Short mmCIF file of C-alpha atoms in Angstrom, two decimals:
data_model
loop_
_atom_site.label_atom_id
_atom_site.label_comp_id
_atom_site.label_asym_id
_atom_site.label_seq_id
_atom_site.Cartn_x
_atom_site.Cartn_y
_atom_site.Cartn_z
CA UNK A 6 -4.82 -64.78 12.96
CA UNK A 7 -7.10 -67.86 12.64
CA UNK A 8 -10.58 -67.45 11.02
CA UNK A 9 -13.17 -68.58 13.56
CA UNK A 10 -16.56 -68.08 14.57
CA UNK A 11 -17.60 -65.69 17.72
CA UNK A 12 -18.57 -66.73 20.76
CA UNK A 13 -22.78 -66.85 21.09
CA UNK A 14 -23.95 -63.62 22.26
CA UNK A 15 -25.06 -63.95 26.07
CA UNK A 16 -28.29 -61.74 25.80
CA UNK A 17 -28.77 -61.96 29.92
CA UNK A 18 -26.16 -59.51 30.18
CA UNK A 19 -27.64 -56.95 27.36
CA UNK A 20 -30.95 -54.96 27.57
CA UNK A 21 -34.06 -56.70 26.22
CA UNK A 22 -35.59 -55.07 23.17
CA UNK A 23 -38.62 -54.29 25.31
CA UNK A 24 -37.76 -52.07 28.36
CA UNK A 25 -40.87 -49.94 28.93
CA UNK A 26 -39.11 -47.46 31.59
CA UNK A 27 -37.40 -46.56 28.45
CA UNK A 28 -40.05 -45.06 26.75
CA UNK A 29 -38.67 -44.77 23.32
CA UNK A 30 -37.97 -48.74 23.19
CA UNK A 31 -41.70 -49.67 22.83
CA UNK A 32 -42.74 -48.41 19.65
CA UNK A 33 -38.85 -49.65 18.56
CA UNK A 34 -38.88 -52.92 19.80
CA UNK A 35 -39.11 -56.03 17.62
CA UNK A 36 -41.56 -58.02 18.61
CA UNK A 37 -40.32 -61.31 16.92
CA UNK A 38 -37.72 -63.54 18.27
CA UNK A 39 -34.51 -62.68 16.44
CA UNK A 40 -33.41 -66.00 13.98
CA UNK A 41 -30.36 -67.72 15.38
CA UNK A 42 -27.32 -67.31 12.74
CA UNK A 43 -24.79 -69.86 12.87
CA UNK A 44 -21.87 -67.39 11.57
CA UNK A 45 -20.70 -67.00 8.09
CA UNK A 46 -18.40 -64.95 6.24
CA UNK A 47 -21.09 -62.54 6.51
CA UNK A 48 -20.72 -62.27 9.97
CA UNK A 49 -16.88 -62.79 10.94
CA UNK A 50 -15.41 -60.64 8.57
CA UNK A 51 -16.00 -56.57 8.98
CA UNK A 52 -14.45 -53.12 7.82
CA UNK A 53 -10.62 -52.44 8.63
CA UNK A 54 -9.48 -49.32 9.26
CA UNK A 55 -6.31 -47.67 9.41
CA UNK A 56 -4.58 -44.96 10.91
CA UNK A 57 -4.69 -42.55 8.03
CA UNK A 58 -8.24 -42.00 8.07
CA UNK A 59 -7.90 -40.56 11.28
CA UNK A 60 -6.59 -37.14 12.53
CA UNK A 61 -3.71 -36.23 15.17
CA UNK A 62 -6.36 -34.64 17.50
CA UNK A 63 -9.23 -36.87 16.98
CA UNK A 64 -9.13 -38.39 20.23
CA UNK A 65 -8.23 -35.09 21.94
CA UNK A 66 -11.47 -33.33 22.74
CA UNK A 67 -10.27 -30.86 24.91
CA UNK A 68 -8.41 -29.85 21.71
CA UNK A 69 -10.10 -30.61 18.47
CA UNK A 70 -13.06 -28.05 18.69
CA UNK A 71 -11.01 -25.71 20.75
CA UNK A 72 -11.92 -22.05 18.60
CA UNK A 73 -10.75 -19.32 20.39
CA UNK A 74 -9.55 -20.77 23.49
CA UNK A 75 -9.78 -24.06 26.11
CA UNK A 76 -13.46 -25.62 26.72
CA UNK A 77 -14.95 -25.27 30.28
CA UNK A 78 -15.06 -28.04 32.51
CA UNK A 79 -13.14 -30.92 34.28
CA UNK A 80 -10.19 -31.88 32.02
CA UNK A 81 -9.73 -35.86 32.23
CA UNK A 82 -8.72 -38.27 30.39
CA UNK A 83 -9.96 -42.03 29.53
CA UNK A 84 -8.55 -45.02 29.05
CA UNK A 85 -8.39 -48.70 29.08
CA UNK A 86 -7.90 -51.83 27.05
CA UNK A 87 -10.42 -53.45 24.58
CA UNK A 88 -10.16 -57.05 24.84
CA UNK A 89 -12.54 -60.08 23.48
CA UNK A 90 -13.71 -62.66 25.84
CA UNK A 91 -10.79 -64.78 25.79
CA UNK A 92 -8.96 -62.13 27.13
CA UNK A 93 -7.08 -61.13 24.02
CA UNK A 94 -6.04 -57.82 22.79
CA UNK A 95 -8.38 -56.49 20.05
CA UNK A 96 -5.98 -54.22 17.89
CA UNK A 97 -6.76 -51.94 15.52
CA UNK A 98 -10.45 -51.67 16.55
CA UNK A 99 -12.16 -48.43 15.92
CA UNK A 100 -13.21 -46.91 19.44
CA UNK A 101 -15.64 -43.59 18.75
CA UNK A 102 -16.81 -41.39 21.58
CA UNK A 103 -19.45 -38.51 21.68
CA UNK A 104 -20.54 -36.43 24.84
CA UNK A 105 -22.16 -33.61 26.04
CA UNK A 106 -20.33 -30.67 27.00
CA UNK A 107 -19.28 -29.87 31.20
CA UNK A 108 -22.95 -28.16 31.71
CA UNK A 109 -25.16 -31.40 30.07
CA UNK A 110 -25.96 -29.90 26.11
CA UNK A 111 -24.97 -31.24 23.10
CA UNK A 112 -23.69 -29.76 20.05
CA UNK A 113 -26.93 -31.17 18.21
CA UNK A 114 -29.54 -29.09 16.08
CA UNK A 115 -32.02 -31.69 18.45
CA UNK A 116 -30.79 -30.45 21.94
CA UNK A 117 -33.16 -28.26 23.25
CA UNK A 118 -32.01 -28.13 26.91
CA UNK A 119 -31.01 -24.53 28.54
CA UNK A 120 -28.01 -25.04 29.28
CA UNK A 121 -25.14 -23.26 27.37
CA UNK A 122 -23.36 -24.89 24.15
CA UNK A 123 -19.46 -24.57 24.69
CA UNK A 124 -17.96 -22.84 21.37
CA UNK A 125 -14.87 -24.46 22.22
CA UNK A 126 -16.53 -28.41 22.51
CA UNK A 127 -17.38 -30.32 19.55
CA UNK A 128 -18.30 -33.46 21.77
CA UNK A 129 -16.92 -35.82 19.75
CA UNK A 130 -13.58 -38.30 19.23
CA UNK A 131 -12.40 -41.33 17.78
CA UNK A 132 -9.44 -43.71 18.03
CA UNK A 133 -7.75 -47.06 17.21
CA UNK A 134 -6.64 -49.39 19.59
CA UNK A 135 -2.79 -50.35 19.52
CA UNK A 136 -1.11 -53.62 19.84
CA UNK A 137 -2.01 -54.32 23.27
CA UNK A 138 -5.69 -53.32 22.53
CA UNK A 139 -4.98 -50.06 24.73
CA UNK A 140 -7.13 -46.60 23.96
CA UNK A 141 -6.89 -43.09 25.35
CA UNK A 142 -8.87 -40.01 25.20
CA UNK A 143 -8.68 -36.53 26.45
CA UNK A 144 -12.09 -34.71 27.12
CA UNK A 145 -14.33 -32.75 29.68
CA UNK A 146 -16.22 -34.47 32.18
CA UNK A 147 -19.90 -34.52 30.79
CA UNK A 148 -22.40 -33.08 32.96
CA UNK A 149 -25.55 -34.63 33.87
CA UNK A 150 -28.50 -33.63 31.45
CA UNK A 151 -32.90 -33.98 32.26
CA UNK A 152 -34.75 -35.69 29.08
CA UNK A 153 -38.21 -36.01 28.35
CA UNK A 154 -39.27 -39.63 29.89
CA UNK A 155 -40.43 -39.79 33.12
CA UNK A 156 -41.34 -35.90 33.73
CA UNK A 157 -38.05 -35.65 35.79
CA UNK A 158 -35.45 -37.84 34.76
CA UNK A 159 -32.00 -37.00 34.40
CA UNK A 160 -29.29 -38.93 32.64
CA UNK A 161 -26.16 -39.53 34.90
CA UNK A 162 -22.89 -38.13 33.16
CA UNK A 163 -22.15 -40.19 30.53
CA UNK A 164 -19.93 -40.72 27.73
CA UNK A 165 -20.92 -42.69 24.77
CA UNK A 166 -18.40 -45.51 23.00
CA UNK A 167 -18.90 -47.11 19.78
CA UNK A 168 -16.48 -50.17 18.77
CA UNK A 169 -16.03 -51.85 15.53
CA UNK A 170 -14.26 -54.85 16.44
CA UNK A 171 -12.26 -57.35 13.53
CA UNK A 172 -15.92 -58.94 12.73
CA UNK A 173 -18.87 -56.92 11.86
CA UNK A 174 -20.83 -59.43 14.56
CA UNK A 175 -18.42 -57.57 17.03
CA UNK A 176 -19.98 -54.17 16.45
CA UNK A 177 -21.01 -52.59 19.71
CA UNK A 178 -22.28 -49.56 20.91
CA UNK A 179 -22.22 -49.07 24.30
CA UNK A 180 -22.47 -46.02 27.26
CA UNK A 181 -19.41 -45.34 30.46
CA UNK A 182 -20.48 -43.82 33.04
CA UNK A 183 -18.75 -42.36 36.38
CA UNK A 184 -17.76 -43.98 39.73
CA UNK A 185 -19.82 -42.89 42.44
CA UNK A 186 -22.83 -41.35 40.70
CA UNK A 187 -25.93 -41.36 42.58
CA UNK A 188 -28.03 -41.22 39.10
CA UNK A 189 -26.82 -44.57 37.64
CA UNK A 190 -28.75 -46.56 39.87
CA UNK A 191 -31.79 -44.24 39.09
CA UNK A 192 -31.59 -44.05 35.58
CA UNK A 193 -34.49 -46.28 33.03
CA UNK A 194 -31.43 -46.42 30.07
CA UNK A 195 -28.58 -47.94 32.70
CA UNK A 196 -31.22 -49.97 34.60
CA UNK A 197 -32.63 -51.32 31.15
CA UNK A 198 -30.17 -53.81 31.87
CA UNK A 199 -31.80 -56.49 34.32
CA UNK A 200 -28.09 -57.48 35.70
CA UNK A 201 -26.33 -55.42 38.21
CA UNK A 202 -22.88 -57.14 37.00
CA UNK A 203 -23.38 -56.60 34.11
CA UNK A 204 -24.14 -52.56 34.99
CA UNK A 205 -21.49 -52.51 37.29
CA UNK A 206 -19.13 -53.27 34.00
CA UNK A 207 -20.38 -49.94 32.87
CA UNK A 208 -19.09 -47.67 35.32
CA UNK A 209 -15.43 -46.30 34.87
CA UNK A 210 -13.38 -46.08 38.40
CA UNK A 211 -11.35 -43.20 38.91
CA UNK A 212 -7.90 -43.98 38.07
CA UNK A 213 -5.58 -41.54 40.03
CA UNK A 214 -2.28 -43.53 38.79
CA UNK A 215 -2.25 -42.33 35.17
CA UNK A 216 -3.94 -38.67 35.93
CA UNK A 217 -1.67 -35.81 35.11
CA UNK A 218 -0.75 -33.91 37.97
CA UNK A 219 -1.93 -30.23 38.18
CA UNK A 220 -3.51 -30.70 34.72
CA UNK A 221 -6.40 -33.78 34.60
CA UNK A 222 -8.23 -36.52 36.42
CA UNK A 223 -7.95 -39.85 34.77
CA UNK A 224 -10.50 -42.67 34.56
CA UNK A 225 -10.16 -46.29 33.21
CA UNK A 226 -12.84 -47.97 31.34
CA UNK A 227 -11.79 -51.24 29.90
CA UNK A 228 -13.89 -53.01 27.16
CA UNK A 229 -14.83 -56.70 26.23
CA UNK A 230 -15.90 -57.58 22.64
CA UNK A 231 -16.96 -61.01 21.71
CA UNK A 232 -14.50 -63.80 22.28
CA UNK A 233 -13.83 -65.68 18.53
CA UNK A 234 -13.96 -69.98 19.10
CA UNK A 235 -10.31 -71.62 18.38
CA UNK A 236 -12.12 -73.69 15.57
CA UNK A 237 -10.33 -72.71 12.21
CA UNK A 238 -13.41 -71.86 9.94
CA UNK A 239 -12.61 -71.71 6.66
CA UNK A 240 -12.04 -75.43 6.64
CA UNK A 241 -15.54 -76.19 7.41
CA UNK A 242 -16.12 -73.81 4.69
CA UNK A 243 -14.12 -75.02 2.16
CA UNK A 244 -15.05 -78.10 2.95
CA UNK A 245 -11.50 -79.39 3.57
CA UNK A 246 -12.36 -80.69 7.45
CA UNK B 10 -19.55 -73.31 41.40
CA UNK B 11 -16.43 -73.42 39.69
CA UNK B 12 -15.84 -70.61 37.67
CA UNK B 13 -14.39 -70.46 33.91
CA UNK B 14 -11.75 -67.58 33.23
CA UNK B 15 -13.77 -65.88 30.06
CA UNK B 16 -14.51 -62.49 30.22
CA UNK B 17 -17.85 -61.24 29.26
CA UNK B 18 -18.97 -58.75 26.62
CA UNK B 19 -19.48 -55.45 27.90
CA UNK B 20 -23.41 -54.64 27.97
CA UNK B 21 -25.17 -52.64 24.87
CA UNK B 22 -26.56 -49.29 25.23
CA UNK B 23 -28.99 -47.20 23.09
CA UNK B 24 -26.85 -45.40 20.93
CA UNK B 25 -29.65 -42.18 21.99
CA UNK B 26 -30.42 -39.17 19.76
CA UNK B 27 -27.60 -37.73 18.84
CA UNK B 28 -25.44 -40.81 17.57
CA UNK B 29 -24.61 -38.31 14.88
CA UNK B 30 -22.40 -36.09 17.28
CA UNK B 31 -20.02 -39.25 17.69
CA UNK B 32 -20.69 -41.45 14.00
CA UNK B 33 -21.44 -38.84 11.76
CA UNK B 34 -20.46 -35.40 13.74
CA UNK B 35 -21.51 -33.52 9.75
CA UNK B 36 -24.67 -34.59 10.17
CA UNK B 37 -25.45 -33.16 13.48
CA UNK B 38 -24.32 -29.93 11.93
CA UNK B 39 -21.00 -29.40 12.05
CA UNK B 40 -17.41 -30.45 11.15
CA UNK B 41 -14.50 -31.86 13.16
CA UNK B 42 -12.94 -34.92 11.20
CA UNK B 43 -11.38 -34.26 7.79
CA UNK B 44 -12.61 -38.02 7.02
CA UNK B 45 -15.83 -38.34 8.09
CA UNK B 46 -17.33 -41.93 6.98
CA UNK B 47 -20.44 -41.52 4.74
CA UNK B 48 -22.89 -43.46 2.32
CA UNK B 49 -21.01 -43.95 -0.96
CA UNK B 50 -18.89 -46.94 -0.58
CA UNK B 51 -17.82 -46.66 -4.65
CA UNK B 52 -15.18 -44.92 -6.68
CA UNK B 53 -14.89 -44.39 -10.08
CA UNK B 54 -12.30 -47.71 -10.14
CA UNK B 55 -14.58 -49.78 -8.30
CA UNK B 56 -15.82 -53.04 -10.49
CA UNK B 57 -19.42 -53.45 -10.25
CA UNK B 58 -23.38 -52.54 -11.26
CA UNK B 59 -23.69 -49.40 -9.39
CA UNK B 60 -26.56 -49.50 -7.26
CA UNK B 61 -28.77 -47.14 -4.43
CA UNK B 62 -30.34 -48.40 -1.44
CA UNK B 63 -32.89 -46.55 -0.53
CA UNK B 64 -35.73 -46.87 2.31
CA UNK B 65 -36.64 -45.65 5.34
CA UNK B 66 -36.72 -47.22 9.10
CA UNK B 67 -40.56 -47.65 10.66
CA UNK B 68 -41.52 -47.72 13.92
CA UNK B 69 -44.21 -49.87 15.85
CA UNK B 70 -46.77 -46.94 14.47
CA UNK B 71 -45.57 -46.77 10.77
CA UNK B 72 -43.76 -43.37 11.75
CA UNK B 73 -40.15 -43.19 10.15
CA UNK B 74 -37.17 -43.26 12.23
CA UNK B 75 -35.34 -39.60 11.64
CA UNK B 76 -32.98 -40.28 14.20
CA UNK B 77 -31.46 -43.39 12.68
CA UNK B 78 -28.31 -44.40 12.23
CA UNK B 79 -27.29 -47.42 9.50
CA UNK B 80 -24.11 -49.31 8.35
CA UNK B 81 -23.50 -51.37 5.40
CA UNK B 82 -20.80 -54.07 4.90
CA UNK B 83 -20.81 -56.23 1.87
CA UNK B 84 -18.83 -58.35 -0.62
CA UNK B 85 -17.34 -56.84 -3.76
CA UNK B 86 -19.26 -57.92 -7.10
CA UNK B 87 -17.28 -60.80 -7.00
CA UNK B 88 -18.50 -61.99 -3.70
CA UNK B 89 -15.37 -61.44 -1.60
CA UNK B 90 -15.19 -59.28 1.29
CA UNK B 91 -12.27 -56.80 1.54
CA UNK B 92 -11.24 -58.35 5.18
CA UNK B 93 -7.92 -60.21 5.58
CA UNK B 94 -10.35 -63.57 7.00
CA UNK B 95 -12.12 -63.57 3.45
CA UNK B 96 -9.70 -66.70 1.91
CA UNK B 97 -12.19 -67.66 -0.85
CA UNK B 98 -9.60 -67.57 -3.38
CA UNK B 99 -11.58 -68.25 -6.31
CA UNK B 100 -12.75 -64.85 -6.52
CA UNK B 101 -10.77 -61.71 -6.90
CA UNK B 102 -10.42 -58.47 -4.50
CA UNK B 103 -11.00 -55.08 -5.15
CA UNK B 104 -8.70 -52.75 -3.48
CA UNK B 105 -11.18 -49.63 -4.86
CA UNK B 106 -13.84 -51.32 -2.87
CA UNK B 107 -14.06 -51.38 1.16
CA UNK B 108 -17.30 -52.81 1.32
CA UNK B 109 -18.52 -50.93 4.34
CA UNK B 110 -20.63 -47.53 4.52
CA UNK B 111 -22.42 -45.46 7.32
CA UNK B 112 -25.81 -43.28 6.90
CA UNK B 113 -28.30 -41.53 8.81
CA UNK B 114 -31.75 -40.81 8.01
CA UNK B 115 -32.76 -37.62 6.53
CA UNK B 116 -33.77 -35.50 9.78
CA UNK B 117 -37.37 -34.32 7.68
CA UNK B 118 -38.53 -37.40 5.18
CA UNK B 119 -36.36 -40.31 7.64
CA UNK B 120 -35.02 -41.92 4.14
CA UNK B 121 -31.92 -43.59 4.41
CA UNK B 122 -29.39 -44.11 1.40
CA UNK B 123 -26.26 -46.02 0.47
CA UNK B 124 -24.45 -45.86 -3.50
CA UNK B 125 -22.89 -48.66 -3.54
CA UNK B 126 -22.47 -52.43 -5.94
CA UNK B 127 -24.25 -55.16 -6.01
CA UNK B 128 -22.81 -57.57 -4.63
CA UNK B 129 -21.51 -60.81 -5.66
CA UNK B 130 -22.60 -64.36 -4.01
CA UNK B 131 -20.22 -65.35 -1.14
CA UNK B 132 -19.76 -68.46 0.23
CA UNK B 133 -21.55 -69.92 3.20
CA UNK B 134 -21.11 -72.56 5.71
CA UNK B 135 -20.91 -76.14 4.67
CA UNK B 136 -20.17 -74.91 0.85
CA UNK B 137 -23.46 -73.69 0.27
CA UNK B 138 -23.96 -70.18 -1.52
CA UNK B 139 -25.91 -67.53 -0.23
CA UNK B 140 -27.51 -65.38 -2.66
CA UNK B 141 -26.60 -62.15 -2.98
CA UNK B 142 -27.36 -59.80 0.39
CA UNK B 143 -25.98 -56.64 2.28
CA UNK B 144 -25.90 -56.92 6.14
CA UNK B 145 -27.11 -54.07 7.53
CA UNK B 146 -27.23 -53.10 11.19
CA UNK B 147 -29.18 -49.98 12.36
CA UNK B 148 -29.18 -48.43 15.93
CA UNK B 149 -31.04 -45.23 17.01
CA UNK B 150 -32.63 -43.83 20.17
CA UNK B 151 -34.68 -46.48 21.73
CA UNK B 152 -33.13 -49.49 20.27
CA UNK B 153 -31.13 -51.38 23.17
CA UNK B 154 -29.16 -53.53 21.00
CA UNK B 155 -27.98 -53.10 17.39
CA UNK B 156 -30.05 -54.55 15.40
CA UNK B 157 -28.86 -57.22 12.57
CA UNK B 158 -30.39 -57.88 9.32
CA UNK B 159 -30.27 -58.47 5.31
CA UNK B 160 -30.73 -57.08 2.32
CA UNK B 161 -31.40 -59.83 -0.35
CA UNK B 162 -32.79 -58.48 -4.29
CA UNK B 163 -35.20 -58.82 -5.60
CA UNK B 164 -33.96 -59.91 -9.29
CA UNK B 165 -31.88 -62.96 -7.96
CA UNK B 166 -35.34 -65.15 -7.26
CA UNK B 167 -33.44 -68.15 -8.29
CA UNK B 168 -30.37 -67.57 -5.55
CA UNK B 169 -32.90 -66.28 -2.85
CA UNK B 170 -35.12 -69.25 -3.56
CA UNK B 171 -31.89 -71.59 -2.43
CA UNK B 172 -30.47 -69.01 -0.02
CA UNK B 173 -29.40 -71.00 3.11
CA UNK B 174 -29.89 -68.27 5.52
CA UNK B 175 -33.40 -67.11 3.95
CA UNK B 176 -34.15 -70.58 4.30
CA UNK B 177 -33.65 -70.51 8.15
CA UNK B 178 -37.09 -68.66 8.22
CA UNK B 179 -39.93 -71.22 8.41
CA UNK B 180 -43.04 -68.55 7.91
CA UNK B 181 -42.19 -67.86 4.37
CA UNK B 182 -44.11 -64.78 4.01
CA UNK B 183 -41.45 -63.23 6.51
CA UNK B 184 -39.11 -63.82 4.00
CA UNK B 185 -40.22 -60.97 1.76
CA UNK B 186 -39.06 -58.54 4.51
CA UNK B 187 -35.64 -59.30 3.52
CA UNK B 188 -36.05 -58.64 -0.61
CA UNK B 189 -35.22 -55.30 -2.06
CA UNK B 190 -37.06 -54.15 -4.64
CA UNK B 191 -35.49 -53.34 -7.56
CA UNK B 192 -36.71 -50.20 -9.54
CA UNK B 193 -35.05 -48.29 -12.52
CA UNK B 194 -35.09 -44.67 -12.36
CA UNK B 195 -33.52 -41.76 -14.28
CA UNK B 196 -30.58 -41.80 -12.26
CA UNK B 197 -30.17 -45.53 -12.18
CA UNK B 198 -30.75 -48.80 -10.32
CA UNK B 199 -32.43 -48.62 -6.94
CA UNK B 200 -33.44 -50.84 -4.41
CA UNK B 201 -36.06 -49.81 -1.87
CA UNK B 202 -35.89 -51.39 1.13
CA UNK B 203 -38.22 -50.65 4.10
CA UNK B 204 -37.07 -51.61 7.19
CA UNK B 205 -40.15 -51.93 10.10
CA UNK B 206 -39.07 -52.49 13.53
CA UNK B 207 -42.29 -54.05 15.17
CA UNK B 208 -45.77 -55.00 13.96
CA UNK B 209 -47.24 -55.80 10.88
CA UNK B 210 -44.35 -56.67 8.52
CA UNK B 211 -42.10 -56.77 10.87
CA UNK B 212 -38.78 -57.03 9.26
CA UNK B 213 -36.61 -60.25 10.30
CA UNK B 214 -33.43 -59.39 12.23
CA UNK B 215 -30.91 -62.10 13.16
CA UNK B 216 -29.06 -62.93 16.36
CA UNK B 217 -25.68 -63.30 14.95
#
């Protein structure tokens, strides 16, 4: 593997820092530009995990909580591929998931709504992408969940990914949500980004090829980190170029 | 228009309120993993001053963040980082030290910690050294984009002073938003660093 610098970050197709539909971003909003970093070791390097630190049912959800029997909901599972922006795999890359249960609640001393908590749903998985990039999980559908914004907004069923990446630049964390939702397009968090390709990218399409008959649903969500230049670094560094 | 065949990064999302249930499940209450990934990045074989970073995270009203959500990554006290891309051979590795840590705010006071080493000066572009520094990025409900910044200390004046990257910011008074301040205490070296996400003091965060 070379040592390069990443790609510049393309900030039209991210949320600005300001989004005042989403009322918790204005008091949490820097109101400074952001300096421009031309990368450094600082910045292309990052943590590398392995499999060992990881459990055998960490990214099964329908199993890793399960107490005294099977959660409640829509078994499915989710998958895709993690690649960078040249289109490469992005192995061992540290994909984390959390979720609320089928009826919209979290398992979080914070959640306050009325629907039930699932004693057989902990919400929450983790995996690391193999040699092709490729990730799966095995969950509940979430359900759909109101939150205190606007008076009566409701967040459309999401599930929540966090990615490490090879650099700690890389480091993403990012929401999937679910083909054919009508509250994506109506939601201030989805629509706090101002590009509807860019949203689009977001939603996972149901993927009927690798569901498991008479057992789950399966939907693909593939991922792009950012793309690393084919400019070896370290001679620049070194000084040797 | 012709097109070019690069993909594009998928979009960032607030991480929300309850980050914990997926980064740091213990914290929201209860336990999955049997490795969960926490604040101490040392062991008792790891070379290095042992050192606490302590602060909190401010919003636009001065009101701590309790929601927060931080990771560390850092060199080893040499100044090399545990990642396979780190070829600055001069300086040794530690295999008892990672380099990268993960913390949430307390849920009542909204103080963050890491125990960890100071690290050692790595080397920047063209050759130039860059002081000592953690990079920190922090994510919560509310913030759209991880943000990116540094922790430089405060006892290195001399390395900060010809720090390429703290050099990068012309209004030198926003400079100080990047210093740790170092403090002695009972139970050992700390560094408090106070992180404030909009308005006076605003801390400097870096596109990277």
């Amino acid at each position: 593997m070379t040592s390069s610098e990443l790609y510049q970050r393309n900030h039209d197709r991210h949320p600005p820092t300001y989004t005042p539909e989403y009322k918790s971003s204005v008091l949490r909003s820097p109101r400074n530009a952001p300096i421009s970093l031309q990368n450094s070791l600082s910045e292309i390097t990052g943590p590398v995990f392995s499999s060992s630190e990881l459990g055998p049912l960490d990214n099964d959800l329908i199993m890793n909580y399960a107490k005294q029997g099977m959660p409640i909901g829509e078994r499915i599972i989710v998958h895709g591929y993690v690649r960078d922006e040249n289109g490469l795999p992005m192995r061992n890359t540290l994909v984390e998931v959390w979720q609320a249960n089928a009826g919209g609640r979290y398992r979080h001393k914070k959640d306050q709504y009325l629907a039930p908590i699932d004693p057989n749903f902990g919400g929450c998985g983790r995996t690391l992408t193999d040699d092709n990039g490729y990730y799966v999980f095995r969950t509940i559908k979430p359900g759909p969940y109101p939150w205190r914004n606007r008076i009566n907004d409701w967040r459309p069923a999401h599930i929540h990914f966090s990615l490490s990446g090879t650099a700690f630049a890389q480091r993403l964390i990012t929401q999937m949500y679910f083909e054919g939702d009508p509250l994506i397009a109506q939601c201030p968090i989805v629509q706090s980004i101002n590009n509807d390709d860019a949203v689009r990218s977001l939603i996972s399409v149901l993927d009927k090829t690798a569901a498991i008959q008479l057992d789950s649903l399966a939907y693909r969500f593939d991922l792009v980190l950012r793309g690393r230049r084919a400019t070896l670094f370290e001679n620049r560094l070194q000084g040797k170029a | 228009m012709l097109k070019n065949t690069y993909l594009l990064e998928t979009p960032s999302q607030t991480a929300g309120p309850y980050v914990h249930i997926g980064l740091a499940p213990s914290a929201a209450g209860f336990d999955i993993f049997e490795n969960n990934f926490g604040p101490v990045l040392t062991s008792a074989e790891t070379r290095g001053e042992r050192i606490r970073i302590e602060g909190r995270v401010l919003d636009g009203s001065g009101t701590p963040l309790r929601d927060v959500l931080l990771e560390v990554w850092q060199a080893n006290a040499a100044g090399r980082y545990q990642h396979p891309q780190d070829h600055q051979h001069d300086k040794n590795r530690d295999e008892h030290f990672r380099g990268w840590g993960r913390t949430c705010s307390d849920f009542a006071s909204g103080i963050y910690a890491f125990d960890t080493i100071k690290p050692g000066p790595v080397t920047g572009r063209d050759s130039k050294l860059m002081a000592p520094h953690v990079n920190l990025w922090i994510v919560a409900r509310g913030i759209n984009l991880g943000l990116h910044t540094r922790m430089y200390f405060s006892d290195e004046e001399s390395a900060n002073h010809a720090d390429p990257v703290l050099n990068l910011i012309e209004q030198e008074v926003r400079r100080n938003t990047l210093i740790g301040r170092r403090e002695n205490t009972p139970e050992g070296t700390l560094y408090r660093f106070d992180i404030v996400l909009q308005g006076e003091n605003e801390t400097v965060f870096f596109d990277v």
